[in-house]
Amino acid sequence: MIVTLIVLCEVAFWVLLAAGLALRYPAKMPRLGAAVLLCEPLLEVVLLVVTAIDLKNGAEPDWKHGLAAVYIGFTVGLGHSTIRWADARFAHRFAGGPPPVKPPRYGMARAAHEWRVAARWTVAAVVAVALLQAAVWYVGGDGDVTSLQAWQQKMLFVIGINVVIAGSYTVFPKRERAGR
């Protein structure tokens, strides 16, 4: 049931995003479009409540509950930037807005961009780790929480990978080739 709900939340995220942006630009109803986009966080609240109820009703914590926490974390950390990314493209395509800004390709500007990306992924992973820890405490000593703790380790790995990538752009900045 939890996995199905996660899939439904992901599908609903993209449906609400498309509907909100379609209302904002082609339909020229920006307030209604913004209201639809503001419904996005309700999906995560529903997923969080259903997961908590599932655990409260005695379900053994497993990878599905961990995946729900990770999904919520990633939506919190990356959802806003995804909406901003799609909004810029919709505005350009349907409302005559400027072309979307591309990330810098070289030098310290690229490194700064990579650190911003790493920060978003870190926020996502930290939120997931916090939700997973809350689930561990919620279950208490009665249940087997090793699957939840395994997800926490994976999220720490995600943070590490993103810091290494951003750090590599800082230490070894990509340089523009001569002749470009």
PDB file of C-alpha atoms in Angstrom:
ATOM      1  CA  MET A   1       0.000   0.000   0.000  1.00  0.00           C
ATOM      2  CA  ILE A   2       2.810   2.436   0.858  1.00  0.00           C
ATOM      3  CA  VAL A   3       4.611   1.843  -2.447  1.00  0.00           C
ATOM      4  CA  THR A   4       1.375   2.413  -4.362  1.00  0.00           C
ATOM      5  CA  LEU A   5       0.829   5.640  -2.448  1.00  0.00           C
ATOM      6  CA  ILE A   6       4.393   6.785  -3.234  1.00  0.00           C
ATOM      7  CA  VAL A   7       3.798   6.124  -6.941  1.00  0.00           C
ATOM      8  CA  LEU A   8       0.465   7.953  -6.773  1.00  0.00           C
ATOM      9  CA  CYS A   9       2.122  10.908  -5.012  1.00  0.00           C
ATOM     10  CA  GLU A  10       4.800  11.075  -7.718  1.00  0.00           C
ATOM     11  CA  VAL A  11       2.226  10.938 -10.501  1.00  0.00           C
ATOM     12  CA  ALA A  12       0.084  13.522  -8.701  1.00  0.00           C
ATOM     13  CA  PHE A  13       3.158  15.769  -8.297  1.00  0.00           C
ATOM     14  CA  TRP A  14       3.680  15.886 -12.055  1.00  0.00           C
ATOM     15  CA  VAL A  15      -0.052  16.195 -12.799  1.00  0.00           C
ATOM     16  CA  LEU A  16      -0.411  19.116 -10.367  1.00  0.00           C
ATOM     17  CA  LEU A  17       2.746  20.691 -11.779  1.00  0.00           C
ATOM     18  CA  ALA A  18       1.472  20.425 -15.350  1.00  0.00           C
ATOM     19  CA  ALA A  19      -2.012  21.629 -14.371  1.00  0.00           C
ATOM     20  CA  GLY A  20      -0.677  24.539 -12.332  1.00  0.00           C
ATOM     21  CA  LEU A  21       1.655  25.686 -15.091  1.00  0.00           C
ATOM     22  CA  ALA A  22      -1.011  25.192 -17.774  1.00  0.00           C
ATOM     23  CA  LEU A  23      -3.364  27.377 -15.753  1.00  0.00           C
ATOM     24  CA  ARG A  24      -0.658  29.980 -15.189  1.00  0.00           C
ATOM     25  CA  TYR A  25       0.484  30.381 -18.779  1.00  0.00           C
ATOM     26  CA  PRO A  26      -1.715  29.002 -21.597  1.00  0.00           C
ATOM     27  CA  ALA A  27      -4.973  29.579 -19.663  1.00  0.00           C
ATOM     28  CA  LYS A  28      -3.720  32.949 -18.327  1.00  0.00           C
ATOM     29  CA  MET A  29      -5.018  32.293 -14.799  1.00  0.00           C
ATOM     30  CA  PRO A  30      -1.878  32.851 -12.717  1.00  0.00           C
ATOM     31  CA  ARG A  31      -3.620  32.935  -9.337  1.00  0.00           C
ATOM     32  CA  LEU A  32      -5.454  29.674  -9.894  1.00  0.00           C
ATOM     33  CA  GLY A  33      -2.242  28.137 -11.252  1.00  0.00           C
ATOM     34  CA  ALA A  34      -0.351  29.238  -8.143  1.00  0.00           C
ATOM     35  CA  ALA A  35      -3.108  27.800  -5.941  1.00  0.00           C
ATOM     36  CA  VAL A  36      -2.816  24.450  -7.716  1.00  0.00           C
ATOM     37  CA  LEU A  37       0.969  24.510  -7.304  1.00  0.00           C
ATOM     38  CA  LEU A  38       0.537  25.240  -3.593  1.00  0.00           C
ATOM     39  CA  CYS A  39      -1.377  21.957  -3.266  1.00  0.00           C
ATOM     40  CA  GLU A  40       1.843  20.037  -3.965  1.00  0.00           C
ATOM     41  CA  PRO A  41       2.962  19.865  -0.294  1.00  0.00           C
ATOM     42  CA  LEU A  42      -0.351  18.248   0.645  1.00  0.00           C
ATOM     43  CA  LEU A  43       0.813  15.123  -1.175  1.00  0.00           C
ATOM     44  CA  GLU A  44       3.736  14.742   1.212  1.00  0.00           C
ATOM     45  CA  VAL A  45       1.524  15.381   4.232  1.00  0.00           C
ATOM     46  CA  VAL A  46      -0.832  12.608   3.097  1.00  0.00           C
ATOM     47  CA  LEU A  47       2.085  10.232   2.550  1.00  0.00           C
ATOM     48  CA  LEU A  48       3.559  11.071   5.952  1.00  0.00           C
ATOM     49  CA  VAL A  49       0.237  10.567   7.757  1.00  0.00           C
ATOM     50  CA  VAL A  50      -0.522   7.277   5.993  1.00  0.00           C
ATOM     51  CA  THR A  51       2.982   5.968   6.748  1.00  0.00           C
ATOM     52  CA  ALA A  52       2.660   6.941  10.416  1.00  0.00           C
ATOM     53  CA  ILE A  53      -0.772   5.279  10.628  1.00  0.00           C
ATOM     54  CA  ASP A  54       0.619   2.152   8.999  1.00  0.00           C
ATOM     55  CA  LEU A  55       3.408   1.976  11.583  1.00  0.00           C
ATOM     56  CA  LYS A  56       1.002   2.783  14.416  1.00  0.00           C
ATOM     57  CA  ASN A  57      -1.259  -0.080  13.340  1.00  0.00           C
ATOM     58  CA  GLY A  58       1.598  -2.499  13.919  1.00  0.00           C
ATOM     59  CA  ALA A  59       3.168  -2.807  10.488  1.00  0.00           C
ATOM     60  CA  GLU A  60       6.737  -4.005  10.666  1.00  0.00           C
ATOM     61  CA  PRO A  61       8.995  -1.137   9.525  1.00  0.00           C
ATOM     62  CA  ASP A  62      10.614  -2.101   6.245  1.00  0.00           C
ATOM     63  CA  TRP A  63      12.086  -0.620   3.084  1.00  0.00           C
ATOM     64  CA  LYS A  64       8.693   0.804   2.023  1.00  0.00           C
ATOM     65  CA  HIS A  65       8.456   3.029   5.088  1.00  0.00           C
ATOM     66  CA  GLY A  66      12.049   4.126   4.486  1.00  0.00           C
ATOM     67  CA  LEU A  67      11.271   4.872   0.857  1.00  0.00           C
ATOM     68  CA  ALA A  68       8.333   7.038   1.933  1.00  0.00           C
ATOM     69  CA  ALA A  69      10.619   9.097   4.189  1.00  0.00           C
ATOM     70  CA  VAL A  70      13.199   9.401   1.410  1.00  0.00           C
ATOM     71  CA  TYR A  71      10.522  10.467  -1.096  1.00  0.00           C
ATOM     72  CA  ILE A  72       9.292  13.172   1.260  1.00  0.00           C
ATOM     73  CA  GLY A  73      12.859  14.342   1.877  1.00  0.00           C
ATOM     74  CA  PHE A  74      13.630  14.562  -1.797  1.00  0.00           C
ATOM     75  CA  THR A  75      10.424  16.442  -2.492  1.00  0.00           C
ATOM     76  CA  VAL A  76      11.263  18.937   0.266  1.00  0.00           C
ATOM     77  CA  GLY A  77      14.853  19.368  -0.925  1.00  0.00           C
ATOM     78  CA  LEU A  78      14.362  19.247  -4.685  1.00  0.00           C
ATOM     79  CA  GLY A  79      10.668  19.956  -5.299  1.00  0.00           C
ATOM     80  CA  HIS A  80      10.955  23.743  -5.315  1.00  0.00           C
ATOM     81  CA  SER A  81      13.866  23.762  -7.755  1.00  0.00           C
ATOM     82  CA  THR A  82      12.005  21.298 -10.000  1.00  0.00           C
ATOM     83  CA  ILE A  83       8.966  23.577 -10.036  1.00  0.00           C
ATOM     84  CA  ARG A  84      11.179  26.609 -10.747  1.00  0.00           C
ATOM     85  CA  TRP A  85      12.896  24.698 -13.575  1.00  0.00           C
ATOM     86  CA  ALA A  86       9.560  23.740 -15.172  1.00  0.00           C
ATOM     87  CA  ASP A  87       8.113  27.224 -14.615  1.00  0.00           C
ATOM     88  CA  ALA A  88      10.978  28.884 -16.505  1.00  0.00           C
ATOM     89  CA  ARG A  89      10.462  26.553 -19.458  1.00  0.00           C
ATOM     90  CA  PHE A  90       6.675  26.984 -19.470  1.00  0.00           C
ATOM     91  CA  ALA A  91       7.022  30.777 -19.254  1.00  0.00           C
ATOM     92  CA  HIS A  92       9.420  30.762 -22.190  1.00  0.00           C
ATOM     93  CA  ARG A  93       7.299  28.421 -24.296  1.00  0.00           C
ATOM     94  CA  PHE A  94       3.806  29.729 -23.570  1.00  0.00           C
ATOM     95  CA  ALA A  95       4.145  33.275 -22.241  1.00  0.00           C
ATOM     96  CA  GLY A  96       6.999  34.726 -24.271  1.00  0.00           C
ATOM     97  CA  GLY A  97       9.302  34.729 -21.280  1.00  0.00           C
ATOM     98  CA  PRO A  98      13.059  34.806 -21.591  1.00  0.00           C
ATOM     99  CA  PRO A  99      14.894  31.608 -22.409  1.00  0.00           C
ATOM    100  CA  PRO A 100      15.735  29.566 -19.316  1.00  0.00           C
ATOM    101  CA  VAL A 101      19.106  30.395 -17.833  1.00  0.00           C
ATOM    102  CA  LYS A 102      21.615  27.617 -18.329  1.00  0.00           C
ATOM    103  CA  PRO A 103      23.993  26.789 -15.512  1.00  0.00           C
ATOM    104  CA  PRO A 104      27.531  28.078 -15.900  1.00  0.00           C
ATOM    105  CA  ARG A 105      29.869  25.658 -17.610  1.00  0.00           C
ATOM    106  CA  TYR A 106      33.293  26.725 -16.411  1.00  0.00           C
ATOM    107  CA  GLY A 107      35.380  27.985 -13.533  1.00  0.00           C
ATOM    108  CA  MET A 108      34.315  28.988 -10.080  1.00  0.00           C
ATOM    109  CA  ALA A 109      30.839  29.944 -11.303  1.00  0.00           C
ATOM    110  CA  ARG A 110      30.322  26.263 -12.157  1.00  0.00           C
ATOM    111  CA  ALA A 111      31.742  25.253  -8.769  1.00  0.00           C
ATOM    112  CA  ALA A 112      29.311  27.604  -7.008  1.00  0.00           C
ATOM    113  CA  HIS A 113      26.455  26.098  -9.032  1.00  0.00           C
ATOM    114  CA  GLU A 114      27.523  22.585  -8.025  1.00  0.00           C
ATOM    115  CA  TRP A 115      27.627  23.620  -4.352  1.00  0.00           C
ATOM    116  CA  ARG A 116      24.052  24.946  -4.650  1.00  0.00           C
ATOM    117  CA  VAL A 117      22.979  21.633  -6.186  1.00  0.00           C
ATOM    118  CA  ALA A 118      24.802  19.748  -3.417  1.00  0.00           C
ATOM    119  CA  ALA A 119      23.050  21.911  -0.827  1.00  0.00           C
ATOM    120  CA  ARG A 120      19.619  20.981  -2.238  1.00  0.00           C
ATOM    121  CA  TRP A 121      20.498  17.283  -2.220  1.00  0.00           C
ATOM    122  CA  THR A 122      21.868  17.641   1.300  1.00  0.00           C
ATOM    123  CA  VAL A 123      18.630  19.230   2.498  1.00  0.00           C
ATOM    124  CA  ALA A 124      16.719  16.364   0.880  1.00  0.00           C
ATOM    125  CA  ALA A 125      18.906  13.748   2.534  1.00  0.00           C
ATOM    126  CA  VAL A 126      18.866  15.450   5.950  1.00  0.00           C
ATOM    127  CA  VAL A 127      15.066  15.683   5.902  1.00  0.00           C
ATOM    128  CA  ALA A 128      14.906  12.002   4.973  1.00  0.00           C
ATOM    129  CA  VAL A 129      17.358  11.073   7.754  1.00  0.00           C
ATOM    130  CA  ALA A 130      15.319  13.095  10.266  1.00  0.00           C
ATOM    131  CA  LEU A 131      12.046  11.455   9.200  1.00  0.00           C
ATOM    132  CA  LEU A 132      13.687   8.052   9.338  1.00  0.00           C
ATOM    133  CA  GLN A 133      14.991   8.778  12.838  1.00  0.00           C
ATOM    134  CA  ALA A 134      11.528   9.920  13.882  1.00  0.00           C
ATOM    135  CA  ALA A 135      10.178   6.611  12.562  1.00  0.00           C
ATOM    136  CA  VAL A 136      12.837   4.704  14.529  1.00  0.00           C
ATOM    137  CA  TRP A 137      11.807   6.511  17.707  1.00  0.00           C
ATOM    138  CA  TYR A 138       8.112   6.084  16.856  1.00  0.00           C
ATOM    139  CA  VAL A 139       8.493   2.329  16.484  1.00  0.00           C
ATOM    140  CA  GLY A 140      10.617   2.159  19.618  1.00  0.00           C
ATOM    141  CA  GLY A 141      12.515  -0.857  20.823  1.00  0.00           C
ATOM    142  CA  ASP A 142       9.691  -3.243  19.936  1.00  0.00           C
ATOM    143  CA  GLY A 143      10.294  -3.371  16.196  1.00  0.00           C
ATOM    144  CA  ASP A 144      13.129  -4.199  13.873  1.00  0.00           C
ATOM    145  CA  VAL A 145      14.310  -0.852  12.515  1.00  0.00           C
ATOM    146  CA  THR A 146      17.364  -2.047  10.598  1.00  0.00           C
ATOM    147  CA  SER A 147      15.763  -1.276   7.231  1.00  0.00           C
ATOM    148  CA  LEU A 148      15.101   2.307   8.330  1.00  0.00           C
ATOM    149  CA  GLN A 149      18.679   2.656   9.555  1.00  0.00           C
ATOM    150  CA  ALA A 150      19.925   1.257   6.228  1.00  0.00           C
ATOM    151  CA  TRP A 151      18.050   4.069   4.457  1.00  0.00           C
ATOM    152  CA  GLN A 152      19.728   6.563   6.775  1.00  0.00           C
ATOM    153  CA  GLN A 153      23.135   5.244   5.733  1.00  0.00           C
ATOM    154  CA  LYS A 154      22.154   5.549   2.064  1.00  0.00           C
ATOM    155  CA  MET A 155      21.149   9.165   2.626  1.00  0.00           C
ATOM    156  CA  LEU A 156      24.508   9.921   4.252  1.00  0.00           C
ATOM    157  CA  PHE A 157      26.110   8.371   1.168  1.00  0.00           C
ATOM    158  CA  VAL A 158      24.032  10.714  -1.035  1.00  0.00           C
ATOM    159  CA  ILE A 159      25.362  13.680   0.931  1.00  0.00           C
ATOM    160  CA  GLY A 160      28.926  12.409   0.597  1.00  0.00           C
ATOM    161  CA  ILE A 161      28.656  11.896  -3.164  1.00  0.00           C
ATOM    162  CA  ASN A 162      27.261  15.395  -3.690  1.00  0.00           C
ATOM    163  CA  VAL A 163      29.961  16.987  -1.543  1.00  0.00           C
ATOM    164  CA  VAL A 164      32.652  15.091  -3.477  1.00  0.00           C
ATOM    165  CA  ILE A 165      31.202  16.227  -6.819  1.00  0.00           C
ATOM    166  CA  ALA A 166      30.940  19.864  -5.715  1.00  0.00           C
ATOM    167  CA  GLY A 167      34.401  19.698  -4.152  1.00  0.00           C
ATOM    168  CA  SER A 168      35.888  18.325  -7.354  1.00  0.00           C
ATOM    169  CA  TYR A 169      34.575  21.335  -9.282  1.00  0.00           C
ATOM    170  CA  THR A 170      36.146  23.590  -6.652  1.00  0.00           C
ATOM    171  CA  VAL A 171      39.538  21.886  -6.570  1.00  0.00           C
ATOM    172  CA  PHE A 172      39.657  21.085 -10.298  1.00  0.00           C
ATOM    173  CA  PRO A 173      37.542  23.777 -11.971  1.00  0.00           C
ATOM    174  CA  LYS A 174      36.583  22.997 -15.525  1.00  0.00           C
ATOM    175  CA  ARG A 175      38.262  25.398 -17.914  1.00  0.00           C
ATOM    176  CA  GLU A 176      37.030  26.592 -21.257  1.00  0.00           C
ATOM    177  CA  ARG A 177      39.009  25.201 -24.154  1.00  0.00           C
ATOM    178  CA  ALA A 178      41.107  27.595 -26.182  1.00  0.00           C
ATOM    179  CA  GLY A 179      39.367  28.504 -29.406  1.00  0.00           C
ATOM    180  CA  ARG A 180      35.854  28.598 -28.017  1.00  0.00           C
TER     181      ARG A 180
END
